[in-house]
């Protein structure tokens, strides 16, 4: 479980297009997506180096991050997706450990159940539920990140 310590909270939907949502201590929420699609000239590890640099930038802009929550995926559509997710997960957890930031994976079903009431809700239902909370996500990646942030703030990150 994660102790938020009243600092900024970052929620991530990890992937080539990563959805993110950041809640500041005053309750302001910013969100969006960022692409880590490699160019044809990039080596295999460049997307992860760009991801780490992006994390550094977000932390600097937020003046620190107290906790990171991310979607914990157990099944992937294919081998490439699993490898890419694993690379982002390794980069994120190592980055959090280096910066002494608490982190927690949240199962997909837990997020969906919290935001929609159904653990097997589809992407459209999650997006609609996030919109019902007053957000306007650009795509399902951003909607997932916002849903994770809503779960983290409403359940205190699972801490009871």
Tab-separated table of N, CA and C in Angstrom:
chain	number	residue	atom	x	y	z
A	1	UNK	N	0.835	-1.181	0.000
A	1	UNK	CA	0.000	0.000	0.000
A	1	UNK	C	0.882	1.247	0.000
A	2	UNK	N	0.337	2.312	-0.496
A	2	UNK	CA	1.110	3.530	-0.703
A	2	UNK	C	0.627	4.631	0.227
A	3	UNK	N	1.560	5.303	0.873
A	3	UNK	CA	1.249	6.468	1.702
A	3	UNK	C	1.433	7.715	0.846
A	4	UNK	N	0.362	8.472	0.624
A	4	UNK	CA	0.438	9.633	-0.250
A	4	UNK	C	1.156	10.819	0.376
A	5	UNK	N	1.198	10.890	1.679
A	5	UNK	CA	1.919	11.949	2.393
A	5	UNK	C	1.574	13.343	1.875
A	6	UNK	N	0.335	13.522	1.397
A	6	UNK	CA	-0.159	14.830	0.959
A	6	UNK	C	0.657	15.473	-0.150
A	7	UNK	N	1.393	14.691	-0.908
A	7	UNK	CA	2.150	15.225	-2.030
A	7	UNK	C	1.479	14.897	-3.343
A	8	UNK	N	2.075	15.318	-4.446
A	8	UNK	CA	1.521	15.004	-5.763
A	8	UNK	C	1.449	13.498	-6.008
A	9	UNK	N	0.376	13.081	-6.662
A	9	UNK	CA	0.152	11.672	-6.990
A	9	UNK	C	0.128	11.543	-8.505
A	10	UNK	N	0.897	10.599	-9.030
A	10	UNK	CA	0.957	10.350	-10.459
A	10	UNK	C	0.329	8.993	-10.754
A	11	UNK	N	-0.576	8.955	-11.715
A	11	UNK	CA	-1.203	7.715	-12.159
A	11	UNK	C	-0.833	7.482	-13.618
A	12	UNK	N	-0.461	6.238	-13.943
A	12	UNK	CA	0.019	5.929	-15.284
A	12	UNK	C	-0.664	4.700	-15.872
A	13	UNK	N	-0.972	4.793	-17.158
A	13	UNK	CA	-1.382	3.654	-17.968
A	13	UNK	C	-0.207	3.417	-18.915
A	14	UNK	N	0.655	2.458	-18.538
A	14	UNK	CA	1.916	2.253	-19.240
A	14	UNK	C	1.729	1.645	-20.623
A	15	UNK	N	2.497	2.139	-21.579
A	15	UNK	CA	2.478	1.594	-22.927
A	15	UNK	C	3.184	2.535	-23.876
A	16	UNK	N	3.238	2.150	-25.141
A	16	UNK	CA	3.868	2.998	-26.145
A	16	UNK	C	3.232	4.383	-26.134
A	17	UNK	N	1.902	4.425	-26.014
A	17	UNK	CA	1.217	5.681	-25.725
A	17	UNK	C	0.793	5.597	-24.266
A	18	UNK	N	1.495	6.300	-23.418
A	18	UNK	CA	1.262	6.253	-21.979
A	18	UNK	C	0.263	7.330	-21.581
A	19	UNK	N	-0.791	6.904	-20.889
A	19	UNK	CA	-1.728	7.849	-20.320
A	19	UNK	C	-1.227	8.257	-18.948
A	20	UNK	N	-1.424	9.517	-18.589
A	20	UNK	CA	-0.969	9.988	-17.280
A	20	UNK	C	-1.988	10.955	-16.685
A	21	UNK	N	-2.016	10.965	-15.363
A	21	UNK	CA	-2.838	11.925	-14.621
A	21	UNK	C	-2.078	12.272	-13.350
A	22	UNK	N	-2.015	13.548	-13.045
A	22	UNK	CA	-1.260	14.040	-11.890
A	22	UNK	C	-2.174	14.899	-11.032
A	23	UNK	N	-2.238	14.561	-9.748
A	23	UNK	CA	-3.021	15.345	-8.793
A	23	UNK	C	-2.065	16.059	-7.859
A	24	UNK	N	-2.181	17.379	-7.796
A	24	UNK	CA	-1.334	18.166	-6.910
A	24	UNK	C	-1.960	18.197	-5.516
A	25	UNK	N	-1.195	18.580	-4.494
A	25	UNK	CA	-1.732	18.607	-3.132
A	25	UNK	C	-2.969	19.493	-2.973
A	26	UNK	N	-3.100	20.530	-3.828
A	26	UNK	CA	-4.272	21.408	-3.725
A	26	UNK	C	-5.486	20.852	-4.474
A	27	UNK	N	-5.348	19.649	-5.040
A	27	UNK	CA	-6.470	18.997	-5.705
A	27	UNK	C	-6.547	19.218	-7.203
A	28	UNK	N	-5.676	20.049	-7.768
A	28	UNK	CA	-5.665	20.279	-9.218
A	28	UNK	C	-5.227	18.993	-9.928
A	29	UNK	N	-5.910	18.665	-11.014
A	29	UNK	CA	-5.578	17.466	-11.780
A	29	UNK	C	-5.256	17.853	-13.213
A	30	UNK	N	-4.106	17.392	-13.674
A	30	UNK	CA	-3.696	17.542	-15.071
A	30	UNK	C	-3.555	16.140	-15.633
A	31	UNK	N	-3.838	15.987	-16.916
A	31	UNK	CA	-3.730	14.662	-17.519
A	31	UNK	C	-3.437	14.784	-18.994
A	32	UNK	N	-3.047	13.657	-19.594
A	32	UNK	CA	-2.759	13.635	-21.015
A	32	UNK	C	-2.169	12.309	-21.430
A	33	UNK	N	-1.575	12.317	-22.599
A	33	UNK	CA	-0.862	11.143	-23.093
A	33	UNK	C	0.484	11.586	-23.630
A	34	UNK	N	1.401	10.654	-23.661
A	34	UNK	CA	2.717	10.910	-24.242
A	34	UNK	C	3.121	9.657	-25.015
A	35	UNK	N	3.663	9.861	-26.207
A	35	UNK	CA	4.047	8.738	-27.057
A	35	UNK	C	5.530	8.419	-26.891
A	36	UNK	N	5.804	7.140	-26.730
A	36	UNK	CA	7.186	6.661	-26.673
A	36	UNK	C	7.465	5.724	-27.841
A	37	UNK	N	6.762	5.977	-28.956
A	37	UNK	CA	6.975	5.190	-30.167
A	37	UNK	C	8.382	5.496	-30.683
A	38	UNK	N	9.163	4.464	-30.929
A	38	UNK	CA	10.528	4.707	-31.400
A	38	UNK	C	10.546	5.157	-32.863
A	39	UNK	N	11.538	5.956	-33.197
A	39	UNK	CA	11.735	6.299	-34.608
A	39	UNK	C	12.505	5.153	-35.253
A	40	UNK	N	12.584	5.169	-36.540
A	40	UNK	CA	13.273	4.072	-37.231
A	40	UNK	C	14.769	4.060	-36.940
A	41	UNK	N	15.287	5.141	-36.396
A	41	UNK	CA	16.721	5.229	-36.099
A	41	UNK	C	17.053	4.923	-34.636
A	42	UNK	N	16.026	4.728	-33.805
A	42	UNK	CA	16.241	4.470	-32.381
A	42	UNK	C	16.690	3.037	-32.131
A	43	UNK	N	17.578	2.881	-31.159
A	43	UNK	CA	17.925	1.551	-30.673
A	43	UNK	C	16.798	1.050	-29.778
A	44	UNK	N	16.855	-0.213	-29.398
A	44	UNK	CA	15.787	-0.849	-28.630
A	44	UNK	C	15.495	-0.221	-27.278
A	45	UNK	N	16.478	0.415	-26.675
A	45	UNK	CA	16.278	0.969	-25.344
A	45	UNK	C	15.907	2.441	-25.306
A	46	UNK	N	15.849	3.085	-26.465
A	46	UNK	CA	15.608	4.531	-26.480
A	46	UNK	C	14.246	4.917	-25.914
A	47	UNK	N	13.204	4.108	-26.161
A	47	UNK	CA	11.877	4.478	-25.635
A	47	UNK	C	11.913	4.532	-24.110
A	48	UNK	N	12.695	3.640	-23.487
A	48	UNK	CA	12.770	3.600	-22.026
A	48	UNK	C	13.598	4.759	-21.482
A	49	UNK	N	14.635	5.152	-22.209
A	49	UNK	CA	15.409	6.331	-21.801
A	49	UNK	C	14.561	7.601	-21.921
A	50	UNK	N	13.750	7.689	-22.979
A	50	UNK	CA	12.851	8.844	-23.121
A	50	UNK	C	11.784	8.829	-22.031
A	51	UNK	N	11.295	7.628	-21.667
A	51	UNK	CA	10.315	7.503	-20.586
A	51	UNK	C	10.908	7.994	-19.275
A	52	UNK	N	12.134	7.582	-18.961
A	52	UNK	CA	12.801	8.021	-17.734
A	52	UNK	C	12.987	9.534	-17.738
A	53	UNK	N	13.396	10.090	-18.854
A	53	UNK	CA	13.572	11.549	-18.948
A	53	UNK	C	12.236	12.257	-18.745
A	54	UNK	N	11.165	11.689	-19.289
A	54	UNK	CA	9.835	12.270	-19.110
A	54	UNK	C	9.427	12.225	-17.634
A	55	UNK	N	9.698	11.103	-16.948
A	55	UNK	CA	9.401	11.004	-15.512
A	55	UNK	C	10.156	12.084	-14.736
A	56	UNK	N	11.433	12.278	-15.078
A	56	UNK	CA	12.226	13.330	-14.426
A	56	UNK	C	11.590	14.702	-14.636
A	57	UNK	N	11.112	14.952	-15.847
A	57	UNK	CA	10.482	16.231	-16.175
A	57	UNK	C	9.182	16.432	-15.390
A	58	UNK	N	8.348	15.401	-15.330
A	58	UNK	CA	7.080	15.482	-14.582
A	58	UNK	C	7.359	15.735	-13.104
A	59	UNK	N	8.342	15.023	-12.558
A	59	UNK	CA	8.675	15.203	-11.141
A	59	UNK	C	9.169	16.627	-10.881
A	60	UNK	N	9.988	17.157	-11.766
A	60	UNK	CA	10.504	18.524	-11.596
A	60	UNK	C	9.370	19.546	-11.673
A	61	UNK	N	8.466	19.367	-12.637
A	61	UNK	CA	7.347	20.302	-12.785
A	61	UNK	C	6.397	20.237	-11.592
A	62	UNK	N	6.231	19.026	-11.023
A	62	UNK	CA	5.333	18.853	-9.877
A	62	UNK	C	6.015	19.206	-8.562
A	63	UNK	N	7.307	19.484	-8.629
A	63	UNK	CA	8.113	19.742	-7.428
A	63	UNK	C	8.077	18.544	-6.479
A	64	UNK	N	8.257	17.365	-7.080
A	64	UNK	CA	8.268	16.123	-6.314
A	64	UNK	C	6.992	15.337	-6.540
A	65	UNK	N	7.093	14.048	-6.350
A	65	UNK	CA	5.947	13.143	-6.441
A	65	UNK	C	5.991	12.262	-5.204
A	66	UNK	N	4.841	12.135	-4.522
A	66	UNK	CA	4.823	11.320	-3.311
A	66	UNK	C	4.449	9.871	-3.587
A	67	UNK	N	3.695	9.629	-4.675
A	67	UNK	CA	3.264	8.266	-4.970
A	67	UNK	C	2.953	8.109	-6.456
A	68	UNK	N	3.212	6.909	-6.952
A	68	UNK	CA	2.876	6.555	-8.328
A	68	UNK	C	2.000	5.312	-8.283
A	69	UNK	N	0.876	5.382	-8.990
A	69	UNK	CA	-0.014	4.230	-9.148
A	69	UNK	C	-0.066	3.926	-10.645
A	70	UNK	N	-0.006	2.656	-10.993
A	70	UNK	CA	-0.026	2.294	-12.403
A	70	UNK	C	-0.907	1.070	-12.607
A	71	UNK	N	-1.407	0.956	-13.836
A	71	UNK	CA	-2.245	-0.183	-14.184
A	71	UNK	C	-1.377	-1.432	-14.256
A	72	UNK	N	-1.726	-2.428	-13.456
A	72	UNK	CA	-0.982	-3.682	-13.397
A	72	UNK	C	-1.646	-4.676	-14.359
A	73	UNK	N	-1.001	-4.878	-15.489
A	73	UNK	CA	-1.550	-5.742	-16.534
A	73	UNK	C	-0.974	-7.137	-16.385
A	74	UNK	N	-1.842	-8.132	-16.385
A	74	UNK	CA	-1.411	-9.527	-16.262
A	74	UNK	C	-1.524	-10.310	-17.564
A	75	UNK	N	-2.329	-9.790	-18.513
A	75	UNK	CA	-2.482	-10.457	-19.808
A	75	UNK	C	-2.310	-9.429	-20.905
A	76	UNK	N	-1.603	-9.815	-21.939
A	76	UNK	CA	-1.338	-8.907	-23.058
A	76	UNK	C	-1.827	-9.521	-24.355
A	77	UNK	N	-2.114	-8.665	-25.325
A	77	UNK	CA	-2.597	-9.120	-26.627
A	77	UNK	C	-1.530	-9.906	-27.381
A	78	UNK	N	-0.276	-9.625	-27.115
A	78	UNK	CA	0.793	-10.320	-27.828
A	78	UNK	C	2.115	-10.206	-27.113
A	79	UNK	N	3.095	-10.905	-27.633
A	79	UNK	CA	4.424	-10.935	-27.031
A	79	UNK	C	5.072	-9.558	-27.025
A	80	UNK	N	4.980	-8.835	-28.134
A	80	UNK	CA	5.588	-7.497	-28.187
A	80	UNK	C	5.009	-6.582	-27.124
A	81	UNK	N	3.679	-6.599	-26.971
A	81	UNK	CA	3.027	-5.759	-25.960
A	81	UNK	C	3.520	-6.126	-24.561
A	82	UNK	N	3.676	-7.413	-24.298
A	82	UNK	CA	4.161	-7.857	-22.989
A	82	UNK	C	5.582	-7.382	-22.743
A	83	UNK	N	6.438	-7.467	-23.752
A	83	UNK	CA	7.829	-7.033	-23.596
A	83	UNK	C	7.908	-5.525	-23.380
A	84	UNK	N	7.133	-4.781	-24.147
A	84	UNK	CA	7.138	-3.320	-24.017
A	84	UNK	C	6.641	-2.914	-22.632
A	85	UNK	N	5.532	-3.506	-22.185
A	85	UNK	CA	5.008	-3.217	-20.845
A	85	UNK	C	6.068	-3.538	-19.785
A	86	UNK	N	6.700	-4.698	-19.909
A	86	UNK	CA	7.729	-5.090	-18.944
A	86	UNK	C	8.877	-4.096	-18.888
A	87	UNK	N	9.264	-3.558	-20.034
A	87	UNK	CA	10.326	-2.552	-20.068
A	87	UNK	C	9.913	-1.265	-19.374
A	88	UNK	N	8.668	-0.824	-19.622
A	88	UNK	CA	8.175	0.370	-18.946
A	88	UNK	C	8.060	0.131	-17.444
A	89	UNK	N	7.571	-1.048	-17.062
A	89	UNK	CA	7.419	-1.373	-15.641
A	89	UNK	C	8.773	-1.395	-14.939
A	90	UNK	N	9.765	-2.022	-15.556
A	90	UNK	CA	11.110	-2.062	-14.962
A	90	UNK	C	11.697	-0.658	-14.837
A	91	UNK	N	11.533	0.146	-15.870
A	91	UNK	CA	12.050	1.512	-15.847
A	91	UNK	C	11.357	2.330	-14.759
A	92	UNK	N	10.029	2.207	-14.676
A	92	UNK	CA	9.259	2.964	-13.681
A	92	UNK	C	9.634	2.564	-12.261
A	93	UNK	N	9.664	1.276	-11.968
A	93	UNK	CA	9.929	0.845	-10.595
A	93	UNK	C	11.363	1.173	-10.179
A	94	UNK	N	12.313	1.038	-11.100
A	94	UNK	CA	13.693	1.421	-10.778
A	94	UNK	C	13.785	2.921	-10.531
A	95	UNK	N	13.079	3.709	-11.356
A	95	UNK	CA	13.068	5.161	-11.183
A	95	UNK	C	12.464	5.530	-9.829
A	96	UNK	N	11.357	4.903	-9.468
A	96	UNK	CA	10.721	5.177	-8.169
A	96	UNK	C	11.655	4.811	-7.017
A	97	UNK	N	12.306	3.661	-7.117
A	97	UNK	CA	13.242	3.243	-6.066
A	97	UNK	C	14.387	4.246	-5.939
A	98	UNK	N	14.926	4.703	-7.063
A	98	UNK	CA	16.029	5.663	-7.067
A	98	UNK	C	15.624	6.988	-6.419
A	99	UNK	N	14.363	7.395	-6.636
A	99	UNK	CA	13.876	8.673	-6.116
A	99	UNK	C	13.117	8.531	-4.794
A	100	UNK	N	13.108	7.329	-4.220
A	100	UNK	CA	12.402	7.046	-2.969
A	100	UNK	C	10.939	7.483	-3.048
A	101	UNK	N	10.276	7.068	-4.136
A	101	UNK	CA	8.870	7.367	-4.351
A	101	UNK	C	8.088	6.064	-4.207
A	102	UNK	N	7.047	6.097	-3.394
A	102	UNK	CA	6.194	4.922	-3.222
A	102	UNK	C	5.474	4.620	-4.529
A	103	UNK	N	5.329	3.338	-4.849
A	103	UNK	CA	4.632	2.962	-6.083
A	103	UNK	C	3.783	1.726	-5.848
A	104	UNK	N	2.726	1.616	-6.647
A	104	UNK	CA	1.797	0.506	-6.493
A	104	UNK	C	1.117	0.199	-7.818
A	105	UNK	N	1.116	-1.080	-8.175
A	105	UNK	CA	0.345	-1.535	-9.324
A	105	UNK	C	-1.081	-1.812	-8.890
A	106	UNK	N	-2.034	-1.453	-9.735
A	106	UNK	CA	-3.445	-1.659	-9.436
A	106	UNK	C	-4.016	-2.572	-10.519
A	107	UNK	N	-4.577	-3.738	-10.142
A	107	UNK	CA	-5.117	-4.650	-11.151
A	107	UNK	C	-6.185	-3.987	-12.009
A	108	UNK	N	-6.201	-4.353	-13.280
A	108	UNK	CA	-7.136	-3.781	-14.240
A	108	UNK	C	-8.578	-3.914	-13.746
A	109	UNK	N	-8.948	-5.095	-13.255
A	109	UNK	CA	-10.317	-5.323	-12.786
A	109	UNK	C	-10.697	-4.425	-11.625
A	110	UNK	N	-9.751	-4.140	-10.756
A	110	UNK	CA	-9.997	-3.257	-9.614
A	110	UNK	C	-10.329	-1.844	-10.092
A	111	UNK	N	-9.570	-1.374	-11.066
A	111	UNK	CA	-9.800	-0.034	-11.615
A	111	UNK	C	-11.168	0.028	-12.279
A	112	UNK	N	-11.445	-0.955	-13.138
A	112	UNK	CA	-12.721	-0.969	-13.866
A	112	UNK	C	-13.905	-1.077	-12.914
A	113	UNK	N	-13.789	-1.921	-11.905
A	113	UNK	CA	-14.880	-2.099	-10.938
A	113	UNK	C	-15.126	-0.801	-10.172
A	114	UNK	N	-14.067	-0.119	-9.808
A	114	UNK	CA	-14.220	1.121	-9.037
A	114	UNK	C	-14.894	2.217	-9.870
A	115	UNK	N	-14.463	2.372	-11.116
A	115	UNK	CA	-14.949	3.495	-11.926
A	115	UNK	C	-16.294	3.202	-12.592
A	116	UNK	N	-16.571	1.910	-12.934
A	116	UNK	CA	-17.806	1.588	-13.665
A	116	UNK	C	-18.770	0.709	-12.887
A	117	UNK	N	-18.271	0.024	-11.846
A	117	UNK	CA	-19.103	-0.937	-11.133
A	117	UNK	C	-18.996	-2.347	-11.696
A	118	UNK	N	-18.275	-2.491	-12.820
A	118	UNK	CA	-18.076	-3.801	-13.445
A	118	UNK	C	-16.591	-4.044	-13.666
A	119	UNK	N	-16.095	-5.171	-13.174
A	119	UNK	CA	-14.680	-5.500	-13.315
A	119	UNK	C	-14.262	-5.869	-14.720
A	120	UNK	N	-15.240	-6.146	-15.577
A	120	UNK	CA	-14.909	-6.507	-16.955
A	120	UNK	C	-15.426	-5.471	-17.958
A	121	UNK	N	-15.576	-4.239	-17.516
A	121	UNK	CA	-16.074	-3.166	-18.383
A	121	UNK	C	-15.131	-2.962	-19.570
A	122	UNK	N	-15.699	-2.560	-20.709
A	122	UNK	CA	-14.865	-2.307	-21.877
A	122	UNK	C	-14.324	-0.870	-21.838
A	123	UNK	N	-13.457	-0.564	-22.811
A	123	UNK	CA	-12.813	0.757	-22.860
A	123	UNK	C	-13.832	1.888	-22.944
A	124	UNK	N	-14.898	1.688	-23.723
A	124	UNK	CA	-15.919	2.732	-23.878
A	124	UNK	C	-16.612	3.021	-22.551
A	125	UNK	N	-16.875	1.986	-21.762
A	125	UNK	CA	-17.537	2.181	-20.467
A	125	UNK	C	-16.628	2.926	-19.492
A	126	UNK	N	-15.338	2.596	-19.495
A	126	UNK	CA	-14.389	3.289	-18.622
A	126	UNK	C	-14.304	4.761	-19.026
A	127	UNK	N	-14.198	5.019	-20.331
A	127	UNK	CA	-14.128	6.402	-20.823
A	127	UNK	C	-15.391	7.167	-20.450
A	128	UNK	N	-16.552	6.539	-20.619
A	128	UNK	CA	-17.823	7.195	-20.262
A	128	UNK	C	-17.887	7.497	-18.769
A	129	UNK	N	-17.430	6.582	-17.939
A	129	UNK	CA	-17.449	6.791	-16.489
A	129	UNK	C	-16.503	7.918	-16.085
A	130	UNK	N	-15.349	8.004	-16.734
A	130	UNK	CA	-14.395	9.088	-16.458
A	130	UNK	C	-15.013	10.422	-16.879
A	131	UNK	N	-15.710	10.431	-18.011
A	131	UNK	CA	-16.391	11.659	-18.459
A	131	UNK	C	-17.482	12.055	-17.477
A	132	UNK	N	-18.176	11.068	-16.911
A	132	UNK	CA	-19.228	11.345	-15.924
A	132	UNK	C	-18.655	11.999	-14.667
A	133	UNK	N	-17.357	11.805	-14.424
A	133	UNK	CA	-16.676	12.459	-13.302
A	133	UNK	C	-16.217	13.876	-13.668
A	134	UNK	N	-16.516	14.322	-14.895
A	134	UNK	CA	-16.189	15.686	-15.301
A	134	UNK	C	-14.913	15.856	-16.097
A	135	UNK	N	-14.297	14.757	-16.511
A	135	UNK	CA	-13.056	14.828	-17.279
A	135	UNK	C	-13.348	14.665	-18.766
A	136	UNK	N	-12.422	15.111	-19.593
A	136	UNK	CA	-12.566	14.992	-21.043
A	136	UNK	C	-11.295	14.338	-21.600
A	137	UNK	N	-11.165	13.025	-21.422
A	137	UNK	CA	-9.952	12.352	-21.906
A	137	UNK	C	-9.893	12.312	-23.432
A	138	UNK	N	-8.700	12.459	-23.975
A	138	UNK	CA	-8.504	12.433	-25.425
A	138	UNK	C	-8.631	11.023	-25.985
A	139	UNK	N	-8.279	10.016	-25.184
A	139	UNK	CA	-8.367	8.632	-25.647
A	139	UNK	C	-8.455	7.700	-24.442
A	140	UNK	N	-8.488	6.394	-24.711
A	140	UNK	CA	-8.630	5.420	-23.622
A	140	UNK	C	-7.399	5.363	-22.729
A	141	UNK	N	-6.227	5.722	-23.212
A	141	UNK	CA	-5.025	5.732	-22.377
A	141	UNK	C	-5.133	6.803	-21.285
A	142	UNK	N	-5.558	7.985	-21.681
A	142	UNK	CA	-5.757	9.064	-20.712
A	142	UNK	C	-6.910	8.725	-19.768
A	143	UNK	N	-7.987	8.150	-20.306
A	143	UNK	CA	-9.136	7.760	-19.471
A	143	UNK	C	-8.703	6.740	-18.415
A	144	UNK	N	-7.890	5.771	-18.807
A	144	UNK	CA	-7.415	4.769	-17.844
A	144	UNK	C	-6.579	5.415	-16.745
A	145	UNK	N	-5.694	6.345	-17.116
A	145	UNK	CA	-4.858	7.020	-16.116
A	145	UNK	C	-5.722	7.817	-15.143
A	146	UNK	N	-6.723	8.509	-15.663
A	146	UNK	CA	-7.625	9.273	-14.795
A	146	UNK	C	-8.395	8.331	-13.877
A	147	UNK	N	-8.847	7.196	-14.412
A	147	UNK	CA	-9.567	6.207	-13.601
A	147	UNK	C	-8.680	5.675	-12.474
A	148	UNK	N	-7.409	5.455	-12.769
A	148	UNK	CA	-6.458	5.012	-11.736
A	148	UNK	C	-6.315	6.098	-10.668
A	149	UNK	N	-6.197	7.340	-11.093
A	149	UNK	CA	-6.066	8.447	-10.145
A	149	UNK	C	-7.316	8.576	-9.280
A	150	UNK	N	-8.482	8.436	-9.880
A	150	UNK	CA	-9.733	8.485	-9.118
A	150	UNK	C	-9.743	7.365	-8.077
A	151	UNK	N	-9.365	6.154	-8.491
A	151	UNK	CA	-9.293	5.030	-7.548
A	151	UNK	C	-8.322	5.366	-6.409
A	152	UNK	N	-7.138	5.855	-6.764
A	152	UNK	CA	-6.100	6.128	-5.759
A	152	UNK	C	-6.546	7.183	-4.756
A	153	UNK	N	-7.209	8.224	-5.218
A	153	UNK	CA	-7.620	9.290	-4.305
A	153	UNK	C	-8.855	8.902	-3.498
A	154	UNK	N	-9.786	8.191	-4.119
A	154	UNK	CA	-11.015	7.820	-3.397
A	154	UNK	C	-10.806	6.662	-2.420
A	155	UNK	N	-9.795	5.839	-2.652
A	155	UNK	CA	-9.534	4.715	-1.747
A	155	UNK	C	-8.262	4.935	-0.929
A	156	UNK	N	-7.682	6.129	-1.063
A	156	UNK	CA	-6.390	6.442	-0.434
A	156	UNK	C	-5.338	5.426	-0.853
A	157	UNK	N	-5.388	5.054	-2.128
A	157	UNK	CA	-4.402	4.137	-2.675
A	157	UNK	C	-4.518	2.730	-2.131
A	158	UNK	N	-5.691	2.358	-1.687
A	158	UNK	CA	-5.882	1.017	-1.151
A	158	UNK	C	-5.604	0.915	0.338
A	159	UNK	N	-5.120	2.018	0.931
A	159	UNK	CA	-4.825	2.019	2.377
A	159	UNK	C	-6.141	2.148	3.127
A	160	UNK	N	-6.376	1.259	4.029
A	160	UNK	CA	-7.626	1.280	4.808
A	160	UNK	C	-7.326	1.406	6.279
